Amino acid sequence: MKKSKPLTTGWDLSATKDIPQAWLGYRCVGCSREFPPEGTPTTCPDCGDNLDAVYDLPYLKRHVSRDRVAVQPFRHHWRYAPLLPVSPPPDPVLAVGATPLIAAPRLATALGLSHLWLKDDSRQPSGSLKDRASDLALRHAHITGHHHLIAASTGNAAASLACLGAAAGKQVTILAPATAPRAKQVQILIYGARLIPVKGSYDTAFDLSLALSRRQHLYCRNTGINPVLTEGKKTVALEIGEQLAWRVPDVVAVPVGDGCILGAVYKGFQEARDLGWVDRVPRLLAVQAAGSDAVVSSWEQDHPVEVQARTVADSIAVNRPRDLTKALRAIRASEGRALRVTDADILEAQQLCARTTGLFGEPAAVTALAGCRQARQLGWIGPDDRVVCLFTGTGLKDIPAAEQQLSWPRAVPPDLDTLLRDGP
Ligand SMILES: *Cc1c(COP(=O)(O)O)cnc(C)c1O
Ligand SMILES: [Zn+2]
């Protein structure tokens, strides 16, 4: 692997050459084979597993302090540029990252907790945490000379790539299950991406998009295939650390589909620990819908399990998790655990969260909360543990799911006496 470039004085977006570069290349999470940083990576040609971006952390430790990061003038996730594989765009148009960490005392009480925060990624430019990954993918595509990107998605990754692709002036092709929520398909189309609805599951769309990207040499923003996505998503962990003044929480709860966010949260905290920014990695609680529990079952049975996914939480409906190795590593190495919650638990958590915090999340986004409630009941989370829940996407993208639990008030004639007499 190549040597790190020498450090100059500081870094800011107007002088990206000043950012200390510590990225060395990739390492396979299955067989540990190493790969150079050039070109566009896919999966390991030897064992087929996924790659991890590797940094010269001892070098960074000597030259970049957490206090240095904190004084960066820009309020988006490129403030962590030394820990990213690509340099920031000179002019980030849509500021991705730097989402609020919201204290939720009344929700905490309802769940039997004393300290609970929600990391609100529903207010990213396209409305989900996926923007962190798309932002890096677009920059990487640009640097590697690609003008056209492709992704298979359950909806959010697609909406995200379409959104940020439009901002960056890139062409985007999306393959999504024809059953993806209407709002997410509308997002893809309104941003001007080419949408190919696939008659089949996310997994079918995934395989098809991979074949198409290889045939037409498109930049592939597919989970698992592209290790750069993990690097974008790990900024959520770095932000949580910084927002809690580098006092890591006891537990971080993560909704899990492919397992990419989970693996990324672990990698973010692990690198922060290796740099001496935090003293440990929090225990990670991986939460899946009971009808889409391949990661939970794989963790329980200690070998890869596939399922036929069926859940109201479309963003985490996955038959075959594409980032399984990283997901299982995250659970085990953090002394975490995985558990499943029912669709009824998820919809209940959606309503409870909205009513106690003012945050309306899509079903996948509140799945971590439903998991916290269960983990608290099981005693795995203690009453005084400091808990952060990832809140990964806005509820406005899936109105039909939320509607299931609402009863509609009757319209009244515009007359005060009638309203007071039989009004709602
Ligand atoms: C994609 C997504 C997830 C799950 O992320 P994975 O990396 O697939 O595990 C959770 N919540 C939302 C809103 C998502 O869009
Ligand atoms: Zn390998």
Coordinates of C-alpha atoms and ligand atoms in Angstrom, one line a residue:
M1 CA 0.0 0.0 0.0
K2 CA 1.2 3.5 -0.8
K3 CA 2.6 5.9 1.8
S4 CA 0.5 8.8 3.2
K5 CA 1.0 12.2 1.7
P6 CA 2.7 14.7 4.0
L7 CA 0.6 17.0 6.1
T8 CA 0.4 20.7 5.6
T9 CA -1.1 23.2 8.0
G10 CA -4.8 22.7 8.1
W11 CA -7.7 22.0 5.9
D12 CA -10.7 23.8 4.6
L13 CA -12.8 23.5 1.5
S14 CA -11.1 26.2 -0.4
A15 CA -7.9 24.3 -0.2
T16 CA -8.7 20.6 -0.4
K17 CA -5.1 19.7 -1.2
D18 CA -4.3 20.6 2.5
I19 CA -6.4 17.8 3.9
P20 CA -4.2 15.1 5.4
Q21 CA -4.6 12.1 3.1
A22 CA -4.4 8.8 5.0
W23 CA -6.4 6.5 2.7
L24 CA -4.4 3.5 1.8
G25 CA -6.8 1.4 -0.3
Y26 CA -9.2 -1.5 0.4
R27 CA -9.1 -4.7 2.4
C28 CA -11.5 -7.7 1.9
V29 CA -13.6 -8.4 5.0
G30 CA -13.7 -12.0 4.1
C31 CA -10.1 -13.0 3.3
S32 CA -8.1 -9.8 4.1
R33 CA -6.6 -9.4 0.6
E34 CA -5.6 -5.8 0.0
F35 CA -6.4 -3.7 -3.0
P36 CA -5.0 -0.3 -4.2
P37 CA -7.2 2.8 -4.1
E38 CA -7.3 3.4 -7.8
G39 CA -10.3 2.7 -10.0
T40 CA -13.8 1.6 -8.9
P41 CA -13.9 -1.3 -6.5
T42 CA -16.4 -4.1 -6.5
T43 CA -16.4 -7.3 -4.4
C44 CA -13.3 -9.4 -3.7
P45 CA -12.4 -11.5 -6.8
D46 CA -11.0 -14.3 -4.5
C47 CA -13.7 -14.9 -2.0
G48 CA -16.6 -12.7 -3.2
D49 CA -17.0 -10.8 0.1
N50 CA -17.1 -7.0 0.5
L51 CA -14.2 -4.6 0.8
D52 CA -13.4 -2.1 3.5
A53 CA -11.6 1.2 3.0
V54 CA -8.4 1.2 5.0
Y55 CA -6.6 4.3 6.5
D56 CA -3.2 5.0 8.0
L57 CA -4.7 5.6 11.4
P58 CA -1.4 5.9 13.3
Y59 CA -0.4 8.7 10.9
L60 CA -3.7 10.5 11.3
K61 CA -3.5 10.1 15.1
R62 CA -0.3 12.0 15.1
H63 CA -1.6 14.8 12.9
V64 CA -5.3 15.2 13.3
S65 CA -7.0 15.8 16.7
R66 CA -10.7 15.7 17.4
D67 CA -10.5 19.4 18.5
R68 CA -9.1 20.2 15.1
V69 CA -12.2 18.6 13.5
A70 CA -14.4 20.6 15.9
V71 CA -13.2 23.9 14.6
Q72 CA -13.8 23.2 11.0
P73 CA -15.9 26.0 9.6
F74 CA -18.2 23.8 7.5
R75 CA -21.3 22.3 9.0
H76 CA -21.6 19.2 6.9
H77 CA -20.1 15.7 6.9
W78 CA -17.0 16.8 4.9
R79 CA -15.6 18.1 8.1
Y80 CA -14.4 14.6 8.6
A81 CA -12.5 14.6 5.3
P82 CA -9.3 13.2 6.7
L83 CA -11.2 10.0 7.5
L84 CA -12.8 9.8 4.0
P85 CA -11.4 8.2 0.9
V86 CA -12.2 11.1 -1.4
S87 CA -11.5 14.8 -1.1
P88 CA -14.5 17.1 -0.6
P89 CA -16.1 18.7 -3.7
P90 CA -14.8 22.3 -4.0
D91 CA -18.4 23.5 -3.7
P92 CA -20.8 21.1 -2.0
V93 CA -24.2 22.3 -3.2
L94 CA -26.5 20.4 -0.8
A95 CA -25.0 20.2 2.6
V96 CA -25.2 16.6 3.7
G97 CA -24.8 15.5 7.3
A98 CA -24.5 17.7 10.4
T99 CA -28.0 16.5 11.4
P100 CA -29.3 17.3 14.9
L101 CA -29.0 14.9 17.8
I102 CA -32.3 15.4 19.5
A103 CA -32.8 14.7 23.2
A104 CA -36.1 12.9 23.7
P105 CA -37.0 12.9 27.4
R106 CA -40.7 12.1 27.2
L107 CA -40.1 9.3 24.7
A108 CA -37.4 8.1 27.0
T109 CA -39.8 7.9 29.9
A110 CA -42.3 6.0 27.8
L111 CA -39.6 3.4 27.0
G112 CA -38.4 3.2 30.6
L113 CA -35.1 5.0 29.8
S114 CA -33.5 8.0 31.4
H115 CA -31.2 9.2 28.5
L116 CA -32.4 8.9 24.9
W117 CA -31.4 10.9 21.8
L118 CA -32.6 10.6 18.2
K119 CA -30.1 11.2 15.4
D120 CA -32.4 12.9 13.0
D121 CA -31.4 12.0 9.5
S122 CA -34.9 12.5 8.2
R123 CA -33.8 16.1 7.4
Q124 CA -31.1 15.3 4.9
P125 CA -31.6 16.8 1.5
S126 CA -33.6 13.8 0.1
G127 CA -35.1 12.8 3.5
S128 CA -33.0 9.9 4.5
L129 CA -29.6 8.8 5.9
K130 CA -28.7 7.4 2.4
D131 CA -27.6 10.9 1.4
R132 CA -24.4 10.4 3.4
A133 CA -23.5 7.5 1.1
S134 CA -24.7 9.0 -2.2
D135 CA -22.7 12.2 -1.5
L136 CA -19.5 10.2 -1.3
A137 CA -20.4 8.0 -4.3
L138 CA -21.0 11.0 -6.5
R139 CA -17.7 12.5 -5.5
H140 CA -15.9 9.2 -6.1
A141 CA -17.7 8.8 -9.4
H142 CA -16.5 12.3 -10.4
I143 CA -12.9 11.6 -9.4
T144 CA -12.9 8.3 -11.3
G145 CA -14.3 9.9 -14.4
H146 CA -17.8 8.6 -14.4
H147 CA -20.8 10.7 -15.6
H148 CA -23.5 8.1 -15.2
L149 CA -24.4 6.3 -12.0
I150 CA -26.7 3.4 -11.3
A151 CA -28.3 2.0 -8.2
A152 CA -30.7 -0.7 -7.2
S153 CA -32.8 0.4 -4.2
T154 CA -35.8 -0.3 -2.0
G155 CA -36.5 3.5 -2.5
N156 CA -34.4 5.8 -0.3
A157 CA -31.0 5.1 -1.9
A158 CA -32.5 5.7 -5.3
A159 CA -34.3 9.0 -4.2
S160 CA -31.0 10.1 -2.6
L161 CA -28.8 9.4 -5.6
A162 CA -31.4 11.0 -7.9
C163 CA -31.5 14.1 -5.7
L164 CA -27.7 14.6 -5.2
G165 CA -27.1 13.5 -8.7
A166 CA -29.3 16.3 -10.0
A167 CA -27.4 18.8 -7.7
A168 CA -24.1 17.5 -9.1
G169 CA -25.2 17.4 -12.8
K170 CA -24.8 13.7 -13.2
Q171 CA -26.9 11.2 -15.0
V172 CA -28.7 8.6 -12.8
T173 CA -30.4 5.3 -13.6
I174 CA -32.4 3.5 -10.9
L175 CA -33.8 0.0 -10.7
A176 CA -36.4 -0.3 -7.9
P177 CA -39.1 -2.8 -7.1
A178 CA -42.3 -1.7 -8.8
T179 CA -43.9 -1.9 -5.3
A180 CA -41.6 0.9 -3.8
P181 CA -43.7 3.6 -2.1
R182 CA -45.1 6.1 -4.6
A183 CA -43.5 9.1 -2.9
K184 CA -40.0 7.6 -3.4
Q185 CA -40.7 6.9 -7.0
V186 CA -42.0 10.4 -7.5
Q187 CA -38.8 11.7 -6.0
I188 CA -36.7 9.7 -8.4
L189 CA -38.7 11.0 -11.4
I190 CA -38.9 14.6 -10.3
Y191 CA -35.2 14.8 -9.9
G192 CA -34.9 13.6 -13.5
A193 CA -33.4 10.2 -13.0
R194 CA -34.2 7.3 -15.3
L195 CA -36.5 5.0 -13.3
I196 CA -36.7 1.3 -14.3
P197 CA -39.4 -0.3 -12.1
V198 CA -38.6 -4.0 -11.8
K199 CA -41.3 -6.6 -11.5
G200 CA -39.8 -8.3 -8.6
S201 CA -38.1 -7.8 -5.2
Y202 CA -35.2 -5.5 -4.3
D203 CA -33.0 -8.5 -4.6
T204 CA -34.0 -9.0 -8.2
A205 CA -33.5 -5.4 -9.0
F206 CA -30.1 -5.6 -7.3
D207 CA -28.8 -8.4 -9.5
L208 CA -30.2 -6.8 -12.7
S209 CA -28.6 -3.4 -11.9
L210 CA -25.2 -5.1 -11.3
A211 CA -25.4 -6.8 -14.7
L212 CA -26.4 -3.5 -16.4
S213 CA -23.6 -1.5 -14.7
R214 CA -21.0 -4.0 -15.8
R215 CA -22.4 -4.1 -19.4
Q216 CA -22.5 -0.3 -19.7
H217 CA -19.6 0.7 -17.4
L218 CA -21.8 2.8 -15.1
Y219 CA -20.6 3.8 -11.6
C220 CA -22.5 1.4 -9.3
R221 CA -23.9 2.8 -6.0
N222 CA -25.1 -0.6 -4.8
T223 CA -24.9 -1.5 -1.1
G224 CA -22.1 -4.1 -0.5
I225 CA -20.7 -3.8 -3.9
N226 CA -19.3 -0.3 -3.2
P227 CA -17.2 0.2 0.0
V228 CA -17.3 4.0 -0.4
L229 CA -20.9 3.9 0.8
T230 CA -19.8 2.6 4.2
E231 CA -17.4 5.5 4.4
G232 CA -20.2 8.0 3.9
K233 CA -22.5 6.4 6.3
K234 CA -19.9 6.2 9.1
T235 CA -20.0 10.0 9.4
V236 CA -23.2 9.5 11.4
A237 CA -21.1 7.8 14.1
L238 CA -18.5 10.6 14.1
E239 CA -21.2 13.2 14.4
I240 CA -22.8 11.4 17.3
G241 CA -19.4 11.2 19.1
E242 CA -18.8 14.9 18.5
Q243 CA -22.3 16.0 19.5
L244 CA -21.9 14.1 22.8
A245 CA -18.6 15.8 23.5
W246 CA -16.9 12.5 22.6
R247 CA -18.5 10.7 25.6
V248 CA -19.8 7.7 23.7
P249 CA -23.3 6.5 24.5
D250 CA -23.8 3.0 26.0
V251 CA -26.0 1.8 23.2
V252 CA -26.6 2.9 19.6
A253 CA -29.7 1.3 18.0
V254 CA -29.7 0.9 14.3
P255 CA -32.5 -0.3 11.9
V256 CA -31.1 -3.0 9.6
G257 CA -31.8 -4.1 6.1
D258 CA -28.6 -4.9 4.1
G259 CA -26.5 -4.1 7.2
C260 CA -24.5 -1.3 5.6
I261 CA -25.5 1.4 8.1
L262 CA -24.8 -1.0 11.0
G263 CA -21.4 -1.9 9.7
A264 CA -20.7 1.8 9.0
V265 CA -21.7 2.9 12.5
Y266 CA -19.3 0.4 13.9
K267 CA -16.4 1.4 11.6
G268 CA -16.9 5.1 12.5
F269 CA -16.7 4.5 16.3
Q270 CA -13.9 2.0 15.9
E271 CA -11.8 4.5 13.9
A272 CA -12.6 7.2 16.4
R273 CA -11.4 4.9 19.1
D274 CA -8.2 4.0 17.3
L275 CA -7.5 7.7 16.9
G276 CA -8.1 8.2 20.6
W277 CA -11.1 10.5 20.0
V278 CA -13.4 8.2 22.1
D279 CA -12.5 5.6 24.7
R280 CA -14.7 2.7 23.4
V281 CA -17.2 1.6 20.9
P282 CA -20.8 1.6 22.0
R283 CA -22.8 -1.6 22.1
L284 CA -24.8 -1.8 18.9
L285 CA -28.4 -2.9 18.8
A286 CA -29.3 -4.2 15.4
V287 CA -33.1 -4.2 14.9
Q288 CA -35.0 -5.8 12.0
A289 CA -38.6 -6.3 11.2
A290 CA -39.7 -9.8 12.1
G291 CA -40.8 -10.4 8.5
S292 CA -37.3 -9.4 7.2
D293 CA -34.9 -10.8 9.8
A294 CA -32.1 -12.4 7.8
V295 CA -29.4 -10.6 9.8
V296 CA -30.9 -11.5 13.1
S297 CA -31.2 -15.1 12.1
S298 CA -27.7 -15.2 10.7
W299 CA -26.4 -13.8 13.9
E300 CA -28.4 -16.3 16.0
Q301 CA -27.5 -19.3 13.8
D302 CA -23.9 -18.3 13.0
H303 CA -24.3 -18.8 9.3
P304 CA -25.9 -16.8 6.4
V305 CA -29.6 -17.1 6.3
E306 CA -31.9 -15.8 3.5
V307 CA -35.6 -15.0 4.0
Q308 CA -38.6 -14.0 1.9
A309 CA -39.0 -10.5 3.2
R310 CA -42.4 -9.0 4.0
T311 CA -42.8 -6.0 6.2
V312 CA -44.4 -2.6 6.4
A313 CA -40.9 -1.1 6.7
D314 CA -40.1 -1.2 3.0
S315 CA -36.6 0.3 3.4
I316 CA -35.4 -2.7 5.4
A317 CA -37.2 -5.4 3.4
V318 CA -34.2 -7.5 2.2
N319 CA -34.1 -11.2 1.4
R320 CA -30.3 -11.5 1.2
P321 CA -28.4 -8.8 3.2
R322 CA -25.6 -7.5 1.0
D323 CA -23.4 -6.3 3.8
L324 CA -23.8 -9.3 6.1
T325 CA -20.1 -9.8 7.1
K326 CA -19.7 -6.2 8.2
A327 CA -23.1 -6.3 10.0
L328 CA -22.2 -9.4 12.0
R329 CA -18.7 -8.0 12.8
A330 CA -20.4 -4.9 14.1
I331 CA -22.7 -6.8 16.4
R332 CA -20.1 -9.2 17.7
A333 CA -17.1 -6.8 18.1
S334 CA -19.3 -4.2 19.9
E335 CA -20.7 -6.8 22.2
G336 CA -24.1 -5.9 20.7
R337 CA -27.1 -7.9 19.9
A338 CA -29.7 -8.3 17.2
L339 CA -33.5 -8.6 17.6
R340 CA -36.7 -8.5 15.7
V341 CA -39.8 -6.4 16.1
T342 CA -43.3 -7.0 14.6
D343 CA -44.9 -4.6 12.1
A344 CA -47.4 -3.7 14.9
D345 CA -44.5 -2.8 17.2
I346 CA -43.1 -0.6 14.4
L347 CA -46.3 1.3 13.7
E348 CA -46.9 1.8 17.4
A349 CA -43.4 3.2 17.8
Q350 CA -44.1 5.5 14.8
Q351 CA -47.1 7.0 16.6
L352 CA -45.4 7.2 20.0
C353 CA -42.4 8.9 18.6
A354 CA -44.4 11.4 16.6
R355 CA -46.5 12.3 19.7
T356 CA -43.6 12.6 22.2
T357 CA -40.9 14.2 20.0
G358 CA -42.6 15.9 17.0
L359 CA -40.5 13.6 14.7
F360 CA -42.5 11.7 12.1
G361 CA -40.4 8.8 10.8
E362 CA -41.0 6.2 8.1
P363 CA -41.5 2.7 9.5
A364 CA -37.9 1.7 9.0
A365 CA -36.8 4.8 10.8
V366 CA -38.7 4.0 14.0
T367 CA -37.7 0.3 13.9
A368 CA -34.7 1.1 16.1
L369 CA -37.0 2.7 18.7
A370 CA -39.2 -0.4 18.8
G371 CA -36.1 -2.4 19.3
C372 CA -35.0 -0.2 22.2
R373 CA -38.3 -0.7 23.9
Q374 CA -37.9 -4.5 23.6
A375 CA -34.2 -4.5 24.7
R376 CA -35.2 -2.4 27.7
Q377 CA -37.9 -4.9 28.6
L378 CA -35.4 -7.8 28.2
G379 CA -33.0 -5.9 30.5
W380 CA -30.3 -5.7 27.8
I381 CA -30.6 -2.0 28.0
G382 CA -30.4 -0.7 31.6
P383 CA -32.6 2.1 33.0
D384 CA -29.7 4.5 33.2
D385 CA -27.9 3.6 29.9
R386 CA -27.3 6.4 27.5
V387 CA -29.0 5.4 24.3
V388 CA -28.9 6.9 20.8
C389 CA -31.4 5.7 18.2
L390 CA -30.7 6.4 14.5
F391 CA -33.8 8.0 13.0
T392 CA -33.1 7.3 9.3
G393 CA -35.9 8.7 7.2
T394 CA -39.0 10.9 7.1
G395 CA -42.5 9.5 7.5
L396 CA -43.8 11.8 4.7
K397 CA -42.5 9.3 2.1
D398 CA -44.9 6.6 3.2
I399 CA -48.3 8.0 4.0
P400 CA -50.2 4.8 3.4
A401 CA -48.2 3.0 6.2
A402 CA -48.9 5.7 8.7
E403 CA -52.6 5.9 7.7
Q404 CA -53.1 2.3 8.8
Q405 CA -53.3 3.3 12.4
L406 CA -55.2 6.5 12.1
S407 CA -59.0 7.0 12.2
W408 CA -60.2 9.9 10.1
P409 CA -62.3 12.6 11.8
R410 CA -65.7 13.3 10.2
A411 CA -66.2 16.6 8.3
V412 CA -68.7 18.9 9.9
P413 CA -71.0 21.6 8.4
P414 CA -69.5 25.0 8.9
D415 CA -71.8 25.9 11.8
L416 CA -70.6 26.4 15.4
D417 CA -73.7 25.1 17.2
T418 CA -73.6 21.8 15.2
L419 CA -69.9 21.6 15.8
L420 CA -70.3 22.0 19.5
R421 CA -73.2 19.5 19.6
D422 CA -71.8 16.6 17.5
G423 CA -68.3 17.7 16.5
P424 CA -65.4 15.5 16.9
Ligands
LIG1 C1 -31.6 1.9 3.9 C2 -32.3 2.2 5.2 C3 -32.2 1.5 6.4 C4 -31.3 0.3 6.5 O1 -30.0 0.4 6.0 P1 -29.1 -0.8 5.5 O2 -27.8 -0.3 5.3 O3 -29.8 -1.4 4.3 O4 -29.1 -1.8 6.7 C5 -32.8 1.9 7.5 N1 -33.7 3.0 7.4 C6 -33.9 3.7 6.3 C7 -34.9 4.8 6.3 C8 -33.2 3.3 5.1 O5 -33.5 4.0 4.0
ZN2 ZN -11.7 -11.8 -0.2

